[in-house]
Amino acid sequence: MTEPVDLAAAVSILDTARSVTVLCHIQPDADTIGSGLALGQVLRRRGVPVQVCFAEPAELPVSIRSLPGTELLVPPDQVRQEVDVLVAVDCGSADRLGALKDRLSGARVTMVLDHHRSNTRFAQVNIVDETAESTAGMVARVLDAWGETIDQPVAHCLYAGLVTDTGSFKWARPGSHALAERLLATGIDGPGITRKLMDTHPFAWLPMLSRVLASAELDTEAAGGAGLVYVFVRREDTAGVRSEEVESIIDLVRTTAEAQVAAVFKEARGRSDQWTVSLRSHDAADGSLGVDVARVAIALGGGGHRYAAGYSTTGSPAQLAAALRSELGK
């Protein structure tokens, strides 16, 4: 940790909250939604008026619609303009709230619960632990410090965030397995949750992969010889597939043995020159630290973790690849 994580501050704010808005980041994943719904269910159990929301897309990804507590989700235009406490979960910056970042100004107290190293500390109270494997794990610690029970529905949501942000525990940290064991002990179906979140895709995913992976390029000299592998996901490639299918591509590209850095350039469905970029890296074969893709992403307007980061950009594919190579070379 780069600074003390004051869980008592989070408990004090939540314990006295008269109303709460919990905001998740745009293009939500299981960690942000699982964290938001877990916290929302506990607040509802305590009789606190609570809303949970994300700005975009219009609908929750199919793979996380089965999480308990989704009835707490409200459309963005129904989120209160004024609220006692606003909590942003798994958001590294206010921009990650999308159109809902304007709700920050209407809250008496704003708080962030997050684990991204690049977090900009945009709230009044920032509970950020970059050593945590997931925001869901941080929420579990807050609930423990608060003395609130983690029952089966809450455990389901927390497990969803934990299993996805650790890549089915491939990137587990000290305490990750202990938390998983505790959540599973509530009676949740761990294998079923994991299968739904990470191992279930429509048939359209397969031909999409064949087209996208055919665009793969390998540059073994990039990043000072660490190597870069990348693919482009064109707008036409995503027809008939869900956002979670597109997001899954990075986990295949990153397995390339000849490159420590992997990138997936994803074209926006509405604009031909706008892209979001997912970056991943891993340690070298000799055990030395891998490329810090958070530094690269921050320089290009995004953020994230040392080994997992992203950013948004505009330009042609050739320009995008050149900009990434240039930044990796610094």
Tab-separated table of C-alpha atoms in Angstrom:
chain	number	residue	atom	x	y	z
A	1	MET	CA	0.000	0.000	0.000
A	2	THR	CA	1.166	3.467	-0.758
A	3	GLU	CA	-0.939	4.949	2.031
A	4	PRO	CA	-2.979	3.633	4.966
A	5	VAL	CA	-6.401	2.315	4.040
A	6	ASP	CA	-8.821	3.706	6.600
A	7	LEU	CA	-11.728	1.278	6.639
A	8	ALA	CA	-13.067	2.996	9.749
A	9	ALA	CA	-13.772	6.094	7.675
A	10	ALA	CA	-15.874	4.060	5.257
A	11	VAL	CA	-17.760	2.414	8.110
A	12	SER	CA	-18.478	5.742	9.794
A	13	ILE	CA	-19.889	7.241	6.603
A	14	LEU	CA	-22.030	4.226	5.726
A	15	ASP	CA	-23.254	3.697	9.273
A	16	THR	CA	-24.784	7.177	9.467
A	17	ALA	CA	-25.925	7.522	5.845
A	18	ARG	CA	-29.533	8.628	5.408
A	19	SER	CA	-29.606	7.791	1.689
A	20	VAL	CA	-26.979	6.290	-0.620
A	21	THR	CA	-26.237	6.207	-4.330
A	22	VAL	CA	-23.756	3.536	-5.426
A	23	LEU	CA	-22.217	4.197	-8.835
A	24	CYS	CA	-20.400	1.590	-10.914
A	25	HIS	CA	-18.127	2.342	-13.852
A	26	ILE	CA	-19.183	2.474	-17.488
A	27	GLN	CA	-18.991	-0.760	-19.487
A	28	PRO	CA	-19.405	-2.564	-16.164
A	29	ASP	CA	-17.733	-5.835	-15.257
A	30	ALA	CA	-18.481	-8.277	-12.450
A	31	ASP	CA	-16.187	-6.529	-9.960
A	32	THR	CA	-17.865	-3.136	-10.145
A	33	ILE	CA	-21.422	-4.519	-10.350
A	34	GLY	CA	-20.779	-7.243	-7.773
A	35	SER	CA	-19.289	-4.706	-5.372
A	36	GLY	CA	-22.115	-2.239	-5.956
A	37	LEU	CA	-24.891	-4.781	-5.511
A	38	ALA	CA	-23.268	-6.347	-2.435
A	39	LEU	CA	-23.026	-2.953	-0.758
A	40	GLY	CA	-26.513	-2.013	-1.924
A	41	GLN	CA	-28.080	-5.149	-0.478
A	42	VAL	CA	-26.507	-4.533	2.920
A	43	LEU	CA	-27.720	-0.931	2.952
A	44	ARG	CA	-31.232	-2.033	1.994
A	45	ARG	CA	-31.130	-4.630	4.768
A	46	ARG	CA	-30.403	-1.780	7.167
A	47	GLY	CA	-33.378	0.202	5.883
A	48	VAL	CA	-31.325	2.831	4.043
A	49	PRO	CA	-32.788	4.117	0.741
A	50	VAL	CA	-30.255	3.036	-1.894
A	51	GLN	CA	-29.869	3.198	-5.649
A	52	VAL	CA	-27.229	1.409	-7.745
A	53	CYS	CA	-26.444	2.523	-11.283
A	54	PHE	CA	-23.976	2.649	-14.175
A	55	ALA	CA	-24.102	5.177	-17.014
A	56	GLU	CA	-23.603	2.961	-20.061
A	57	PRO	CA	-24.428	0.788	-21.944
A	58	ALA	CA	-28.208	0.816	-21.657
A	59	GLU	CA	-28.401	-2.773	-20.436
A	60	LEU	CA	-26.402	-4.888	-18.006
A	61	PRO	CA	-24.143	-7.456	-19.706
A	62	VAL	CA	-25.929	-10.808	-19.954
A	63	SER	CA	-23.266	-12.676	-18.006
A	64	ILE	CA	-23.898	-10.653	-14.816
A	65	ARG	CA	-27.676	-10.309	-14.970
A	66	SER	CA	-28.115	-13.274	-12.628
A	67	LEU	CA	-26.342	-11.551	-9.717
A	68	PRO	CA	-28.581	-11.080	-6.660
A	69	GLY	CA	-29.767	-7.539	-6.045
A	70	THR	CA	-30.164	-6.380	-9.658
A	71	GLU	CA	-33.562	-4.987	-8.684
A	72	LEU	CA	-31.598	-2.196	-6.973
A	73	LEU	CA	-30.323	-1.001	-10.373
A	74	VAL	CA	-32.021	2.095	-11.723
A	75	PRO	CA	-31.687	3.837	-15.125
A	76	PRO	CA	-29.239	6.768	-15.157
A	77	ASP	CA	-31.977	9.365	-15.562
A	78	GLN	CA	-33.608	8.116	-12.362
A	79	VAL	CA	-30.528	8.528	-10.160
A	80	ARG	CA	-31.176	11.175	-7.509
A	81	GLN	CA	-29.677	14.587	-8.184
A	82	GLU	CA	-29.112	15.013	-4.446
A	83	VAL	CA	-28.202	12.282	-1.949
A	84	ASP	CA	-26.633	12.038	1.474
A	85	VAL	CA	-23.779	9.709	0.470
A	86	LEU	CA	-22.489	8.767	-2.978
A	87	VAL	CA	-20.137	5.788	-3.248
A	88	ALA	CA	-18.197	5.043	-6.440
A	89	VAL	CA	-17.017	1.429	-6.594
A	90	ASP	CA	-14.108	0.195	-8.739
A	91	CYS	CA	-13.763	3.603	-10.445
A	92	GLY	CA	-10.276	4.960	-11.003
A	93	SER	CA	-11.459	8.423	-12.015
A	94	ALA	CA	-14.596	10.525	-12.247
A	95	ASP	CA	-14.587	10.034	-16.011
A	96	ARG	CA	-15.214	6.314	-15.445
A	97	LEU	CA	-18.649	7.312	-14.147
A	98	GLY	CA	-19.551	8.602	-17.590
A	99	ALA	CA	-22.603	10.861	-17.664
A	100	LEU	CA	-23.251	10.163	-13.966
A	101	LYS	CA	-20.165	12.033	-12.780
A	102	ASP	CA	-22.399	15.103	-12.435
A	103	ARG	CA	-24.075	13.384	-9.460
A	104	LEU	CA	-20.911	13.914	-7.408
A	105	SER	CA	-21.767	17.557	-6.848
A	106	GLY	CA	-25.193	16.691	-5.422
A	107	ALA	CA	-23.914	14.467	-2.625
A	108	ARG	CA	-23.238	15.631	0.922
A	109	VAL	CA	-20.364	13.124	1.127
A	110	THR	CA	-18.602	11.353	-1.732
A	111	MET	CA	-16.527	8.216	-1.247
A	112	VAL	CA	-14.480	5.922	-3.477
A	113	LEU	CA	-13.858	2.222	-2.873
A	114	ASP	CA	-11.256	1.056	-5.373
A	115	HIS	CA	-8.064	-0.919	-5.961
A	116	HIS	CA	-6.612	0.747	-9.067
A	117	ARG	CA	-3.143	2.203	-8.633
A	118	SER	CA	-4.012	4.963	-11.086
A	119	ASN	CA	-6.971	6.156	-8.988
A	120	THR	CA	-7.160	9.960	-9.084
A	121	ARG	CA	-8.717	10.285	-5.576
A	122	PHE	CA	-11.655	12.250	-6.967
A	123	ALA	CA	-13.957	11.880	-3.932
A	124	GLN	CA	-13.920	13.551	-0.530
A	125	VAL	CA	-13.067	10.212	1.095
A	126	ASN	CA	-10.899	7.820	-0.913
A	127	ILE	CA	-10.563	4.229	0.276
A	128	VAL	CA	-8.028	2.937	-2.247
A	129	ASP	CA	-5.892	-0.172	-1.743
A	130	GLU	CA	-3.795	-0.953	-4.787
A	131	THR	CA	-2.576	-4.169	-3.151
A	132	ALA	CA	-6.127	-5.587	-3.151
A	133	GLU	CA	-6.939	-8.111	-5.854
A	134	SER	CA	-10.443	-6.739	-6.369
A	135	THR	CA	-12.827	-4.067	-5.170
A	136	ALA	CA	-15.117	-6.912	-4.086
A	137	GLY	CA	-12.433	-7.984	-1.643
A	138	MET	CA	-12.292	-4.450	-0.267
A	139	VAL	CA	-16.069	-4.382	0.164
A	140	ALA	CA	-15.810	-7.636	2.126
A	141	ARG	CA	-13.284	-5.997	4.446
A	142	VAL	CA	-15.521	-2.956	4.888
A	143	LEU	CA	-18.486	-5.184	5.775
A	144	ASP	CA	-16.365	-7.053	8.314
A	145	ALA	CA	-15.192	-3.812	9.911
A	146	TRP	CA	-18.827	-2.666	9.950
A	147	GLY	CA	-19.965	-5.855	11.653
A	148	GLU	CA	-22.369	-6.665	8.809
A	149	THR	CA	-23.043	-10.304	7.912
A	150	ILE	CA	-22.023	-11.565	4.490
A	151	ASP	CA	-25.008	-13.741	3.669
A	152	GLN	CA	-25.454	-15.904	0.576
A	153	PRO	CA	-26.749	-13.191	-1.837
A	154	VAL	CA	-23.989	-10.793	-0.811
A	155	ALA	CA	-21.405	-13.589	-1.022
A	156	HIS	CA	-22.573	-14.399	-4.563
A	157	CYS	CA	-21.927	-10.816	-5.667
A	158	LEU	CA	-18.550	-10.619	-3.945
A	159	TYR	CA	-17.440	-13.970	-5.367
A	160	ALA	CA	-18.325	-12.772	-8.875
A	161	GLY	CA	-15.981	-9.810	-8.484
A	162	LEU	CA	-13.265	-11.881	-6.873
A	163	VAL	CA	-13.210	-14.700	-9.419
A	164	THR	CA	-13.223	-12.401	-12.441
A	165	ASP	CA	-10.628	-9.895	-11.241
A	166	THR	CA	-8.250	-12.715	-10.293
A	167	GLY	CA	-8.809	-14.497	-13.617
A	168	SER	CA	-10.185	-17.585	-11.864
A	169	PHE	CA	-7.440	-17.108	-9.259
A	170	LYS	CA	-4.558	-17.068	-11.757
A	171	TRP	CA	-3.633	-13.659	-10.306
A	172	ALA	CA	-4.667	-14.326	-6.721
A	173	ARG	CA	-2.914	-12.422	-3.948
A	174	PRO	CA	-2.408	-13.306	-0.284
A	175	GLY	CA	-5.863	-13.699	1.224
A	176	SER	CA	-7.696	-14.271	-2.059
A	177	HIS	CA	-8.220	-17.986	-1.531
A	178	ALA	CA	-9.163	-17.493	2.112
A	179	LEU	CA	-11.872	-15.036	1.069
A	180	ALA	CA	-13.080	-17.422	-1.639
A	181	GLU	CA	-13.338	-20.266	0.880
A	182	ARG	CA	-15.305	-18.066	3.239
A	183	LEU	CA	-17.724	-16.948	0.505
A	184	LEU	CA	-18.198	-20.516	-0.749
A	185	ALA	CA	-18.984	-21.635	2.794
A	186	THR	CA	-22.228	-19.611	2.615
A	187	GLY	CA	-23.504	-22.179	0.116
A	188	ILE	CA	-23.087	-20.305	-3.150
A	189	ASP	CA	-22.395	-22.327	-6.310
A	190	GLY	CA	-18.830	-21.261	-7.103
A	191	PRO	CA	-18.377	-23.396	-10.246
A	192	GLY	CA	-21.768	-22.304	-11.567
A	193	ILE	CA	-21.022	-18.624	-10.968
A	194	THR	CA	-17.643	-18.933	-12.691
A	195	ARG	CA	-19.075	-20.831	-15.651
A	196	LYS	CA	-21.776	-18.204	-16.175
A	197	LEU	CA	-19.329	-15.316	-15.934
A	198	MET	CA	-16.313	-16.645	-17.797
A	199	ASP	CA	-16.965	-19.892	-19.648
A	200	THR	CA	-20.256	-19.407	-21.488
A	201	HIS	CA	-20.426	-17.761	-24.917
A	202	PRO	CA	-22.848	-17.852	-27.855
A	203	PHE	CA	-21.773	-19.627	-31.033
A	204	ALA	CA	-21.206	-16.234	-32.731
A	205	TRP	CA	-18.173	-15.847	-30.482
A	206	LEU	CA	-16.262	-18.516	-32.428
A	207	PRO	CA	-16.414	-16.998	-35.934
A	208	MET	CA	-15.751	-13.588	-34.379
A	209	LEU	CA	-12.578	-14.953	-32.814
A	210	SER	CA	-11.434	-16.436	-36.107
A	211	ARG	CA	-11.703	-13.046	-37.816
A	212	VAL	CA	-10.113	-11.052	-35.010
A	213	LEU	CA	-7.233	-13.410	-34.267
A	214	ALA	CA	-6.378	-13.468	-37.966
A	215	SER	CA	-5.381	-9.802	-37.544
A	216	ALA	CA	-2.785	-10.608	-34.868
A	217	GLU	CA	0.606	-8.920	-35.165
A	218	LEU	CA	3.759	-9.737	-33.196
A	219	ASP	CA	6.588	-7.265	-32.594
A	220	THR	CA	9.322	-8.953	-30.574
A	221	GLU	CA	11.430	-5.768	-30.458
A	222	ALA	CA	8.742	-3.615	-28.837
A	223	ALA	CA	8.937	-2.522	-25.188
A	224	GLY	CA	12.707	-2.788	-25.148
A	225	GLY	CA	12.643	-6.355	-26.373
A	226	ALA	CA	9.874	-7.527	-24.064
A	227	GLY	CA	7.637	-7.951	-27.090
A	228	LEU	CA	4.149	-6.840	-28.075
A	229	VAL	CA	1.279	-8.817	-29.573
A	230	TYR	CA	-1.896	-7.053	-30.641
A	231	VAL	CA	-5.149	-7.476	-32.553
A	232	PHE	CA	-7.853	-5.181	-33.885
A	233	VAL	CA	-11.548	-5.734	-33.297
A	234	ARG	CA	-13.419	-3.937	-36.047
A	235	ARG	CA	-16.951	-2.672	-35.704
A	236	GLU	CA	-18.225	-5.288	-38.160
A	237	ASP	CA	-16.591	-8.055	-36.107
A	238	THR	CA	-18.820	-7.326	-33.127
A	239	ALA	CA	-22.160	-7.728	-34.910
A	240	GLY	CA	-24.190	-10.352	-33.089
A	241	VAL	CA	-21.896	-10.675	-30.065
A	242	ARG	CA	-22.101	-9.160	-26.599
A	243	SER	CA	-19.635	-6.824	-24.958
A	244	GLU	CA	-18.358	-9.643	-22.730
A	245	GLU	CA	-17.354	-11.656	-25.821
A	246	VAL	CA	-15.276	-8.728	-27.041
A	247	GLU	CA	-13.700	-8.233	-23.613
A	248	SER	CA	-12.701	-11.910	-23.461
A	249	ILE	CA	-10.317	-11.587	-26.426
A	250	ILE	CA	-7.492	-10.101	-24.362
A	251	ASP	CA	-7.262	-13.264	-22.268
A	252	LEU	CA	-6.490	-15.266	-25.404
A	253	VAL	CA	-4.050	-12.784	-26.921
A	254	ARG	CA	-2.093	-12.458	-23.681
A	255	THR	CA	-1.099	-16.156	-23.801
A	256	THR	CA	1.428	-15.466	-26.594
A	257	ALA	CA	4.792	-16.777	-25.371
A	258	GLU	CA	6.910	-14.400	-27.434
A	259	ALA	CA	5.447	-11.185	-26.005
A	260	GLN	CA	5.186	-9.862	-22.460
A	261	VAL	CA	2.692	-7.181	-23.530
A	262	ALA	CA	-0.666	-7.810	-25.186
A	263	ALA	CA	-3.105	-5.259	-26.594
A	264	VAL	CA	-6.594	-5.429	-28.043
A	265	PHE	CA	-7.811	-2.390	-30.001
A	266	LYS	CA	-11.620	-2.318	-30.018
A	267	GLU	CA	-13.419	-0.039	-32.461
A	268	ALA	CA	-16.454	1.787	-31.090
A	269	ARG	CA	-19.723	0.566	-32.538
A	270	GLY	CA	-20.833	4.097	-33.333
A	271	ARG	CA	-17.628	5.690	-34.733
A	272	SER	CA	-15.009	4.293	-37.074
A	273	ASP	CA	-12.091	6.298	-35.640
A	274	GLN	CA	-12.748	5.839	-31.905
A	275	TRP	CA	-11.239	2.923	-30.004
A	276	THR	CA	-10.854	1.488	-26.519
A	277	VAL	CA	-7.657	-0.399	-25.806
A	278	SER	CA	-7.052	-3.219	-23.321
A	279	LEU	CA	-3.457	-3.805	-22.194
A	280	ARG	CA	-2.009	-6.767	-20.307
A	281	SER	CA	1.521	-7.755	-19.302
A	282	HIS	CA	3.268	-10.397	-17.237
A	283	ASP	CA	6.620	-10.942	-15.567
A	284	ALA	CA	9.615	-12.100	-17.576
A	285	ALA	CA	10.685	-15.732	-17.636
A	286	ASP	CA	13.555	-14.929	-15.245
A	287	GLY	CA	11.108	-13.559	-12.670
A	288	SER	CA	11.885	-9.890	-13.242
A	289	LEU	CA	8.979	-7.456	-13.179
A	290	GLY	CA	6.984	-7.156	-16.368
A	291	VAL	CA	6.189	-3.982	-18.283
A	292	ASP	CA	4.150	-1.457	-16.297
A	293	VAL	CA	1.181	-1.055	-18.629
A	294	ALA	CA	-0.517	1.288	-16.141
A	295	ARG	CA	2.222	3.836	-16.858
A	296	VAL	CA	1.650	3.384	-20.578
A	297	ALA	CA	-2.126	3.679	-20.254
A	298	ILE	CA	-1.890	6.792	-18.068
A	299	ALA	CA	0.399	8.450	-20.612
A	300	LEU	CA	-2.168	7.689	-23.319
A	301	GLY	CA	-5.096	9.013	-21.281
A	302	GLY	CA	-6.235	5.946	-19.335
A	303	GLY	CA	-5.205	4.021	-16.247
A	304	GLY	CA	-5.235	0.699	-14.448
A	305	HIS	CA	-2.825	-1.704	-12.771
A	306	ARG	CA	0.763	-2.669	-13.511
A	307	TYR	CA	-0.334	-5.789	-15.378
A	308	ALA	CA	-3.812	-4.776	-16.571
A	309	ALA	CA	-4.764	-1.346	-17.890
A	310	GLY	CA	-6.591	0.434	-20.673
A	311	TYR	CA	-7.324	3.706	-22.400
A	312	SER	CA	-9.504	5.303	-25.078
A	313	THR	CA	-8.145	6.905	-28.207
A	314	THR	CA	-8.859	7.961	-31.785
A	315	GLY	CA	-7.095	7.401	-35.084
A	316	SER	CA	-6.381	4.833	-37.750
A	317	PRO	CA	-5.124	1.341	-36.846
A	318	ALA	CA	-1.633	2.238	-38.063
A	319	GLN	CA	-1.596	5.379	-35.907
A	320	LEU	CA	-2.836	3.477	-32.855
A	321	ALA	CA	-0.193	0.775	-33.137
A	322	ALA	CA	2.553	3.355	-33.680
A	323	ALA	CA	1.487	5.394	-30.640
A	324	LEU	CA	1.482	2.314	-28.421
A	325	ARG	CA	4.885	1.153	-29.672
A	326	SER	CA	6.283	4.631	-29.067
A	327	GLU	CA	5.035	4.794	-25.487
A	328	LEU	CA	6.213	1.258	-24.743
A	329	GLY	CA	9.666	2.273	-25.897
A	330	LYS	CA	10.009	5.100	-23.352
